[in-house]
Amino acid sequence: MQMTKFKTLDDLGDITGKVALVRVDLNLPMHEGSASDVTRVEAARPTILELTGKGAKVLLLAHFGRPKGQRSSVLSTSMVQGDVERVLGKEIMFIPEVAGPVAQQAIGILGNGDIGLMDNVRFWPGEEANDPQFAASIAALGDFYVNDAFSAAHRAHATTEGLAHLLPAYAGRAMEAELTALDAALGNPQKPVAAVVGGAKVSTKLAVLENLVGKVQHLIIGGGMANTFLAARGVNVGKSLCEHDLTDTVNRIMDEADRAGCTVHLPYDVVVAKEFAANPPSLRICNVHEVAADEMILDIGPLAVETLGDVLKTCRTLVWNGPLGAFETPPFDAATMALARIAAALTQEGSLVSVAGGGDTVAALAQAGVAGEMTYVSTAGGAFLEWMEGRELPGVAALSK
Ligand code: ADP
Ligand code: MG
């Protein structure tokens, strides 16, 4: 995806007393009535506080769970009001609507620099339907629109896409940082570029692989996906997680890579065991051609990691999605931890721009203690993967019109 031009908060003039409609991601994981992780609120904090600091009245728009177009008390955004207040260090006003006279009245009470939290936008079917009338009723409340929810940008919904057509539209600071990082990784990267694609299954990441072979110079395959690639090359992978029916697909991807001048790196050594458990007695490291019929490949081997480290040393850019092994269970985290540390060190030395994303990938980098040492770690999940597939994200496209 090419870097698209979009307006940022730097392009705002005097916004004192203006009403900002700000789309954020407040879809927080909950545990016993409060959020177990407030990373998403922290990501939106700079944008919110910058706008309130400049005297705007900020109306937060967000979805929370999947209420399917109906009100539901447990899916009200009021569930996270306390968490948002704690992260922002400010009291906010909950508004149980997203449009209409009650919302208008509430906004009338807000002073400059105050914050209102609107209810779950998905309580109204017009949100997911991207109904222009619904979007217009929300737009009527505000003077301008800020989208700071990259993680929802792969959805063309009223508050992620529709509003951008109805009001002056700006990318928030988190959105701006995400788009800048993603552009540096695949849009307009310094070459050579390496991509690490790991995780459980090839079938969930086919579109990612197909996009990457035409864009990167080195495609590093790890995780369960590597088993499928190895099997397609005629290697006996024993009892490993493997999609044997994808042989033709894998061979086609390898051919495309060949034509595009992309080197595909498969491991030559692997970590195997007869049972999937922590530190099993049957654990051993072997060449990929020596896997026994009753063994499973659960990580790539130390020789492979060493070679991949050498590859990364020759690269200027790295984009990473998916762990190299079953990293939740020791010692099958070893390769992921080792390569993550190499990537982090190269990033810190200034020789590598490193961008990573994906639920398990973020967890694995945190486990390696290097999440803060990469250039950028995206927590956007689905939107990150769609971006890796080279697809245009509607929420981003609408900001760039
Ligand atoms: P992400 O969430 O970062 O996109 P995925 O969900 O695609 O990553 O894959 C992560 C999962 O893949 C992890 O649960 C990990 O245990 C699993 N996995 C990685 N390698 C293997 C393997 N060799 N065998 C079985 N599972 C694996
Ligand atoms: Mg996952």
PDB file of N, CA, C and O in Angstrom, residues 23-73:
ATOM      1  N   ARG A  23     -12.904   9.124  16.874  1.00  0.00           N
ATOM      2  CA  ARG A  23     -13.084   7.658  16.874  1.00  0.00           C
ATOM      3  C   ARG A  23     -11.854   7.023  17.492  1.00  0.00           C
ATOM      4  O   ARG A  23     -10.725   7.210  17.019  1.00  0.00           O
ATOM      5  N   VAL A  24     -12.078   6.298  18.584  1.00  0.00           N
ATOM      6  CA  VAL A  24     -10.974   5.625  19.274  1.00  0.00           C
ATOM      7  C   VAL A  24     -11.306   4.137  19.429  1.00  0.00           C
ATOM      8  O   VAL A  24     -12.430   3.712  19.141  1.00  0.00           O
ATOM      9  N   ASP A  25     -10.326   3.367  19.852  1.00  0.00           N
ATOM     10  CA  ASP A  25     -10.544   1.949  20.109  1.00  0.00           C
ATOM     11  C   ASP A  25     -10.623   1.742  21.613  1.00  0.00           C
ATOM     12  O   ASP A  25      -9.619   1.815  22.306  1.00  0.00           O
ATOM     13  N   LEU A  26     -11.847   1.503  22.103  1.00  0.00           N
ATOM     14  CA  LEU A  26     -12.038   1.236  23.538  1.00  0.00           C
ATOM     15  C   LEU A  26     -12.558  -0.182  23.735  1.00  0.00           C
ATOM     16  O   LEU A  26     -13.199  -0.494  24.743  1.00  0.00           O
ATOM     17  N   ASN A  27     -12.296  -1.031  22.761  1.00  0.00           N
ATOM     18  CA  ASN A  27     -12.766  -2.411  22.843  1.00  0.00           C
ATOM     19  C   ASN A  27     -11.786  -3.194  23.725  1.00  0.00           C
ATOM     20  O   ASN A  27     -10.999  -3.998  23.246  1.00  0.00           O
ATOM     21  N   LEU A  28     -11.840  -2.894  25.021  1.00  0.00           N
ATOM     22  CA  LEU A  28     -10.838  -3.414  25.953  1.00  0.00           C
ATOM     23  C   LEU A  28     -11.184  -4.831  26.399  1.00  0.00           C
ATOM     24  O   LEU A  28     -12.355  -5.146  26.600  1.00  0.00           O
ATOM     25  N   PRO A  29     -10.160  -5.667  26.577  1.00  0.00           N
ATOM     26  CA  PRO A  29     -10.414  -6.987  27.168  1.00  0.00           C
ATOM     27  C   PRO A  29     -10.849  -6.793  28.622  1.00  0.00           C
ATOM     28  O   PRO A  29     -10.227  -6.032  29.358  1.00  0.00           O
ATOM     29  N   MET A  30     -11.939  -7.456  29.026  1.00  0.00           N
ATOM     30  CA  MET A  30     -12.498  -7.230  30.366  1.00  0.00           C
ATOM     31  C   MET A  30     -12.274  -8.444  31.257  1.00  0.00           C
ATOM     32  O   MET A  30     -12.269  -9.587  30.789  1.00  0.00           O
ATOM     33  N   HIS A  31     -12.099  -8.177  32.534  1.00  0.00           N
ATOM     34  CA  HIS A  31     -12.013  -9.248  33.525  1.00  0.00           C
ATOM     35  C   HIS A  31     -12.739  -8.782  34.775  1.00  0.00           C
ATOM     36  O   HIS A  31     -12.356  -7.780  35.376  1.00  0.00           O
ATOM     37  N   GLU A  32     -13.803  -9.493  35.145  1.00  0.00           N
ATOM     38  CA  GLU A  32     -14.600  -9.170  36.332  1.00  0.00           C
ATOM     39  C   GLU A  32     -14.952  -7.682  36.402  1.00  0.00           C
ATOM     40  O   GLU A  32     -14.714  -7.009  37.413  1.00  0.00           O
ATOM     41  N   GLY A  33     -15.503  -7.174  35.290  1.00  0.00           N
ATOM     42  CA  GLY A  33     -16.071  -5.832  35.318  1.00  0.00           C
ATOM     43  C   GLY A  33     -15.111  -4.679  35.084  1.00  0.00           C
ATOM     44  O   GLY A  33     -15.539  -3.536  35.014  1.00  0.00           O
ATOM     45  N   SER A  34     -13.804  -4.967  34.973  1.00  0.00           N
ATOM     46  CA  SER A  34     -12.935  -3.852  34.591  1.00  0.00           C
ATOM     47  C   SER A  34     -11.903  -4.340  33.574  1.00  0.00           C
ATOM     48  O   SER A  34     -11.715  -5.539  33.377  1.00  0.00           O
ATOM     49  N   ALA A  35     -11.249  -3.401  32.925  1.00  0.00           N
ATOM     50  CA  ALA A  35     -10.356  -3.748  31.823  1.00  0.00           C
ATOM     51  C   ALA A  35      -9.111  -4.439  32.341  1.00  0.00           C
ATOM     52  O   ALA A  35      -8.521  -4.015  33.333  1.00  0.00           O
ATOM     53  N   SER A  36      -8.706  -5.534  31.657  1.00  0.00           N
ATOM     54  CA  SER A  36      -7.479  -6.223  32.063  1.00  0.00           C
ATOM     55  C   SER A  36      -6.274  -5.658  31.326  1.00  0.00           C
ATOM     56  O   SER A  36      -5.135  -5.976  31.641  1.00  0.00           O
ATOM     57  N   ASP A  37      -6.517  -4.815  30.328  1.00  0.00           N
ATOM     58  CA  ASP A  37      -5.401  -4.229  29.569  1.00  0.00           C
ATOM     59  C   ASP A  37      -5.899  -2.902  28.977  1.00  0.00           C
ATOM     60  O   ASP A  37      -6.893  -2.881  28.257  1.00  0.00           O
ATOM     61  N   VAL A  38      -5.229  -1.811  29.310  1.00  0.00           N
ATOM     62  CA  VAL A  38      -5.681  -0.489  28.859  1.00  0.00           C
ATOM     63  C   VAL A  38      -4.765   0.105  27.781  1.00  0.00           C
ATOM     64  O   VAL A  38      -4.787   1.304  27.534  1.00  0.00           O
ATOM     65  N   THR A  39      -3.982  -0.766  27.120  1.00  0.00           N
ATOM     66  CA  THR A  39      -3.063  -0.298  26.076  1.00  0.00           C
ATOM     67  C   THR A  39      -3.774   0.578  25.042  1.00  0.00           C
ATOM     68  O   THR A  39      -3.225   1.585  24.591  1.00  0.00           O
ATOM     69  N   ARG A  40      -4.988   0.185  24.680  1.00  0.00           N
ATOM     70  CA  ARG A  40      -5.694   0.932  23.629  1.00  0.00           C
ATOM     71  C   ARG A  40      -6.059   2.347  24.082  1.00  0.00           C
ATOM     72  O   ARG A  40      -6.047   3.277  23.275  1.00  0.00           O
ATOM     73  N   VAL A  41      -6.388   2.500  25.358  1.00  0.00           N
ATOM     74  CA  VAL A  41      -6.692   3.837  25.875  1.00  0.00           C
ATOM     75  C   VAL A  41      -5.409   4.665  25.911  1.00  0.00           C
ATOM     76  O   VAL A  41      -5.391   5.849  25.554  1.00  0.00           O
ATOM     77  N   GLU A  42      -4.329   4.005  26.340  1.00  0.00           N
ATOM     78  CA  GLU A  42      -3.039   4.717  26.383  1.00  0.00           C
ATOM     79  C   GLU A  42      -2.640   5.201  24.993  1.00  0.00           C
ATOM     80  O   GLU A  42      -2.089   6.286  24.838  1.00  0.00           O
ATOM     81  N   ALA A  43      -2.948   4.389  23.968  1.00  0.00           N
ATOM     82  CA  ALA A  43      -2.601   4.772  22.598  1.00  0.00           C
ATOM     83  C   ALA A  43      -3.371   6.018  22.163  1.00  0.00           C
ATOM     84  O   ALA A  43      -2.858   6.857  21.422  1.00  0.00           O
ATOM     85  N   ALA A  44      -4.611   6.156  22.640  1.00  0.00           N
ATOM     86  CA  ALA A  44      -5.452   7.290  22.233  1.00  0.00           C
ATOM     87  C   ALA A  44      -5.223   8.533  23.089  1.00  0.00           C
ATOM     88  O   ALA A  44      -5.656   9.628  22.725  1.00  0.00           O
ATOM     89  N   ARG A  45      -4.550   8.357  24.207  1.00  0.00           N
ATOM     90  CA  ARG A  45      -4.386   9.475  25.157  1.00  0.00           C
ATOM     91  C   ARG A  45      -3.740  10.720  24.542  1.00  0.00           C
ATOM     92  O   ARG A  45      -4.256  11.830  24.721  1.00  0.00           O
ATOM     93  N   PRO A  46      -2.618  10.592  23.797  1.00  0.00           N
ATOM     94  CA  PRO A  46      -2.004  11.814  23.260  1.00  0.00           C
ATOM     95  C   PRO A  46      -2.963  12.631  22.395  1.00  0.00           C
ATOM     96  O   PRO A  46      -3.002  13.868  22.511  1.00  0.00           O
ATOM     97  N   THR A  47      -3.733  11.961  21.558  1.00  0.00           N
ATOM     98  CA  THR A  47      -4.680  12.667  20.691  1.00  0.00           C
ATOM     99  C   THR A  47      -5.747  13.378  21.517  1.00  0.00           C
ATOM    100  O   THR A  47      -6.043  14.552  21.309  1.00  0.00           O
ATOM    101  N   ILE A  48      -6.328  12.652  22.464  1.00  0.00           N
ATOM    102  CA  ILE A  48      -7.413  13.220  23.267  1.00  0.00           C
ATOM    103  C   ILE A  48      -6.914  14.429  24.059  1.00  0.00           C
ATOM    104  O   ILE A  48      -7.528  15.497  24.060  1.00  0.00           O
ATOM    105  N   LEU A  49      -5.757  14.266  24.704  1.00  0.00           N
ATOM    106  CA  LEU A  49      -5.263  15.362  25.545  1.00  0.00           C
ATOM    107  C   LEU A  49      -4.770  16.543  24.718  1.00  0.00           C
ATOM    108  O   LEU A  49      -4.850  17.693  25.153  1.00  0.00           O
ATOM    109  N   GLU A  50      -4.266  16.258  23.506  1.00  0.00           N
ATOM    110  CA  GLU A  50      -3.864  17.374  22.641  1.00  0.00           C
ATOM    111  C   GLU A  50      -5.088  18.212  22.259  1.00  0.00           C
ATOM    112  O   GLU A  50      -5.052  19.445  22.294  1.00  0.00           O
ATOM    113  N   LEU A  51      -6.181  17.527  21.937  1.00  0.00           N
ATOM    114  CA  LEU A  51      -7.401  18.245  21.531  1.00  0.00           C
ATOM    115  C   LEU A  51      -8.014  19.011  22.705  1.00  0.00           C
ATOM    116  O   LEU A  51      -8.401  20.170  22.566  1.00  0.00           O
ATOM    117  N   THR A  52      -8.074  18.379  23.878  1.00  0.00           N
ATOM    118  CA  THR A  52      -8.644  19.088  25.035  1.00  0.00           C
ATOM    119  C   THR A  52      -7.713  20.230  25.443  1.00  0.00           C
ATOM    120  O   THR A  52      -8.177  21.307  25.818  1.00  0.00           O
ATOM    121  N   GLY A  53      -6.417  19.998  25.320  1.00  0.00           N
ATOM    122  CA  GLY A  53      -5.435  21.034  25.649  1.00  0.00           C
ATOM    123  C   GLY A  53      -5.610  22.277  24.796  1.00  0.00           C
ATOM    124  O   GLY A  53      -5.294  23.392  25.218  1.00  0.00           O
ATOM    125  N   LYS A  54      -6.082  22.059  23.568  1.00  0.00           N
ATOM    126  CA  LYS A  54      -6.312  23.190  22.662  1.00  0.00           C
ATOM    127  C   LYS A  54      -7.722  23.754  22.791  1.00  0.00           C
ATOM    128  O   LYS A  54      -8.146  24.560  21.969  1.00  0.00           O
ATOM    129  N   GLY A  55      -8.459  23.278  23.802  1.00  0.00           N
ATOM    130  CA  GLY A  55      -9.761  23.890  24.090  1.00  0.00           C
ATOM    131  C   GLY A  55     -10.942  23.312  23.343  1.00  0.00           C
ATOM    132  O   GLY A  55     -12.045  23.864  23.376  1.00  0.00           O
ATOM    133  N   ALA A  56     -10.738  22.167  22.672  1.00  0.00           N
ATOM    134  CA  ALA A  56     -11.877  21.543  21.983  1.00  0.00           C
ATOM    135  C   ALA A  56     -12.743  20.786  22.998  1.00  0.00           C
ATOM    136  O   ALA A  56     -12.273  20.407  24.073  1.00  0.00           O
ATOM    137  N   LYS A  57     -14.013  20.590  22.636  1.00  0.00           N
ATOM    138  CA  LYS A  57     -14.870  19.659  23.371  1.00  0.00           C
ATOM    139  C   LYS A  57     -14.755  18.327  22.646  1.00  0.00           C
ATOM    140  O   LYS A  57     -15.072  18.252  21.457  1.00  0.00           O
ATOM    141  N   VAL A  58     -14.307  17.308  23.349  1.00  0.00           N
ATOM    142  CA  VAL A  58     -14.001  16.040  22.686  1.00  0.00           C
ATOM    143  C   VAL A  58     -15.111  15.019  22.934  1.00  0.00           C
ATOM    144  O   VAL A  58     -15.438  14.725  24.094  1.00  0.00           O
ATOM    145  N   LEU A  59     -15.674  14.495  21.864  1.00  0.00           N
ATOM    146  CA  LEU A  59     -16.665  13.421  21.977  1.00  0.00           C
ATOM    147  C   LEU A  59     -16.030  12.129  21.504  1.00  0.00           C
ATOM    148  O   LEU A  59     -15.637  12.011  20.343  1.00  0.00           O
ATOM    149  N   LEU A  60     -15.909  11.157  22.407  1.00  0.00           N
ATOM    150  CA  LEU A  60     -15.292   9.888  22.056  1.00  0.00           C
ATOM    151  C   LEU A  60     -16.333   8.941  21.472  1.00  0.00           C
ATOM    152  O   LEU A  60     -17.390   8.713  22.076  1.00  0.00           O
ATOM    153  N   LEU A  61     -16.018   8.381  20.311  1.00  0.00           N
ATOM    154  CA  LEU A  61     -16.865   7.391  19.645  1.00  0.00           C
ATOM    155  C   LEU A  61     -16.107   6.077  19.607  1.00  0.00           C
ATOM    156  O   LEU A  61     -14.941   6.043  19.201  1.00  0.00           O
ATOM    157  N   ALA A  62     -16.781   4.992  20.011  1.00  0.00           N
ATOM    158  CA  ALA A  62     -16.095   3.699  20.014  1.00  0.00           C
ATOM    159  C   ALA A  62     -17.109   2.565  19.983  1.00  0.00           C
ATOM    160  O   ALA A  62     -18.272   2.756  20.340  1.00  0.00           O
ATOM    161  N   HIS A  63     -16.651   1.405  19.556  1.00  0.00           N
ATOM    162  CA  HIS A  63     -17.494   0.216  19.697  1.00  0.00           C
ATOM    163  C   HIS A  63     -16.968  -0.597  20.872  1.00  0.00           C
ATOM    164  O   HIS A  63     -15.838  -0.413  21.329  1.00  0.00           O
ATOM    165  N   PHE A  64     -17.823  -1.481  21.373  1.00  0.00           N
ATOM    166  CA  PHE A  64     -17.436  -2.314  22.510  1.00  0.00           C
ATOM    167  C   PHE A  64     -18.159  -3.650  22.347  1.00  0.00           C
ATOM    168  O   PHE A  64     -19.385  -3.718  22.496  1.00  0.00           O
ATOM    169  N   GLY A  65     -17.416  -4.679  21.970  1.00  0.00           N
ATOM    170  CA  GLY A  65     -18.008  -5.991  21.747  1.00  0.00           C
ATOM    171  C   GLY A  65     -18.882  -6.017  20.505  1.00  0.00           C
ATOM    172  O   GLY A  65     -18.744  -5.174  19.622  1.00  0.00           O
ATOM    173  N   ARG A  66     -19.763  -7.003  20.453  1.00  0.00           N
ATOM    174  CA  ARG A  66     -20.601  -7.203  19.275  1.00  0.00           C
ATOM    175  C   ARG A  66     -22.085  -7.209  19.630  1.00  0.00           C
ATOM    176  O   ARG A  66     -22.728  -8.257  19.648  1.00  0.00           O
ATOM    177  N   PRO A  67     -22.666  -6.039  19.883  1.00  0.00           N
ATOM    178  CA  PRO A  67     -24.079  -5.994  20.272  1.00  0.00           C
ATOM    179  C   PRO A  67     -25.046  -6.191  19.102  1.00  0.00           C
ATOM    180  O   PRO A  67     -26.247  -6.320  19.327  1.00  0.00           O
ATOM    181  N   LYS A  68     -24.543  -6.239  17.876  1.00  0.00           N
ATOM    182  CA  LYS A  68     -25.369  -6.532  16.700  1.00  0.00           C
ATOM    183  C   LYS A  68     -26.563  -5.592  16.549  1.00  0.00           C
ATOM    184  O   LYS A  68     -27.704  -6.034  16.338  1.00  0.00           O
ATOM    185  N   GLY A  69     -26.331  -4.302  16.688  1.00  0.00           N
ATOM    186  CA  GLY A  69     -27.377  -3.322  16.386  1.00  0.00           C
ATOM    187  C   GLY A  69     -28.445  -3.158  17.444  1.00  0.00           C
ATOM    188  O   GLY A  69     -29.516  -2.628  17.169  1.00  0.00           O
ATOM    189  N   GLN A  70     -28.186  -3.646  18.679  1.00  0.00           N
ATOM    190  CA  GLN A  70     -29.166  -3.500  19.766  1.00  0.00           C
ATOM    191  C   GLN A  70     -28.481  -3.043  21.042  1.00  0.00           C
ATOM    192  O   GLN A  70     -27.340  -3.426  21.290  1.00  0.00           O
ATOM    193  N   ARG A  71     -29.225  -2.276  21.840  1.00  0.00           N
ATOM    194  CA  ARG A  71     -28.673  -1.875  23.135  1.00  0.00           C
ATOM    195  C   ARG A  71     -28.488  -3.092  24.040  1.00  0.00           C
ATOM    196  O   ARG A  71     -29.306  -4.010  24.024  1.00  0.00           O
ATOM    197  N   SER A  72     -27.410  -3.073  24.812  1.00  0.00           N
ATOM    198  CA  SER A  72     -27.134  -4.143  25.757  1.00  0.00           C
ATOM    199  C   SER A  72     -26.350  -3.515  26.902  1.00  0.00           C
ATOM    200  O   SER A  72     -25.299  -2.915  26.666  1.00  0.00           O
ATOM    201  N   SER A  73     -26.896  -3.632  28.135  1.00  0.00           N
ATOM    202  CA  SER A  73     -26.269  -2.889  29.241  1.00  0.00           C
ATOM    203  C   SER A  73     -24.829  -3.333  29.477  1.00  0.00           C
ATOM    204  O   SER A  73     -23.975  -2.524  29.806  1.00  0.00           O
TER     205      SER A  73
END
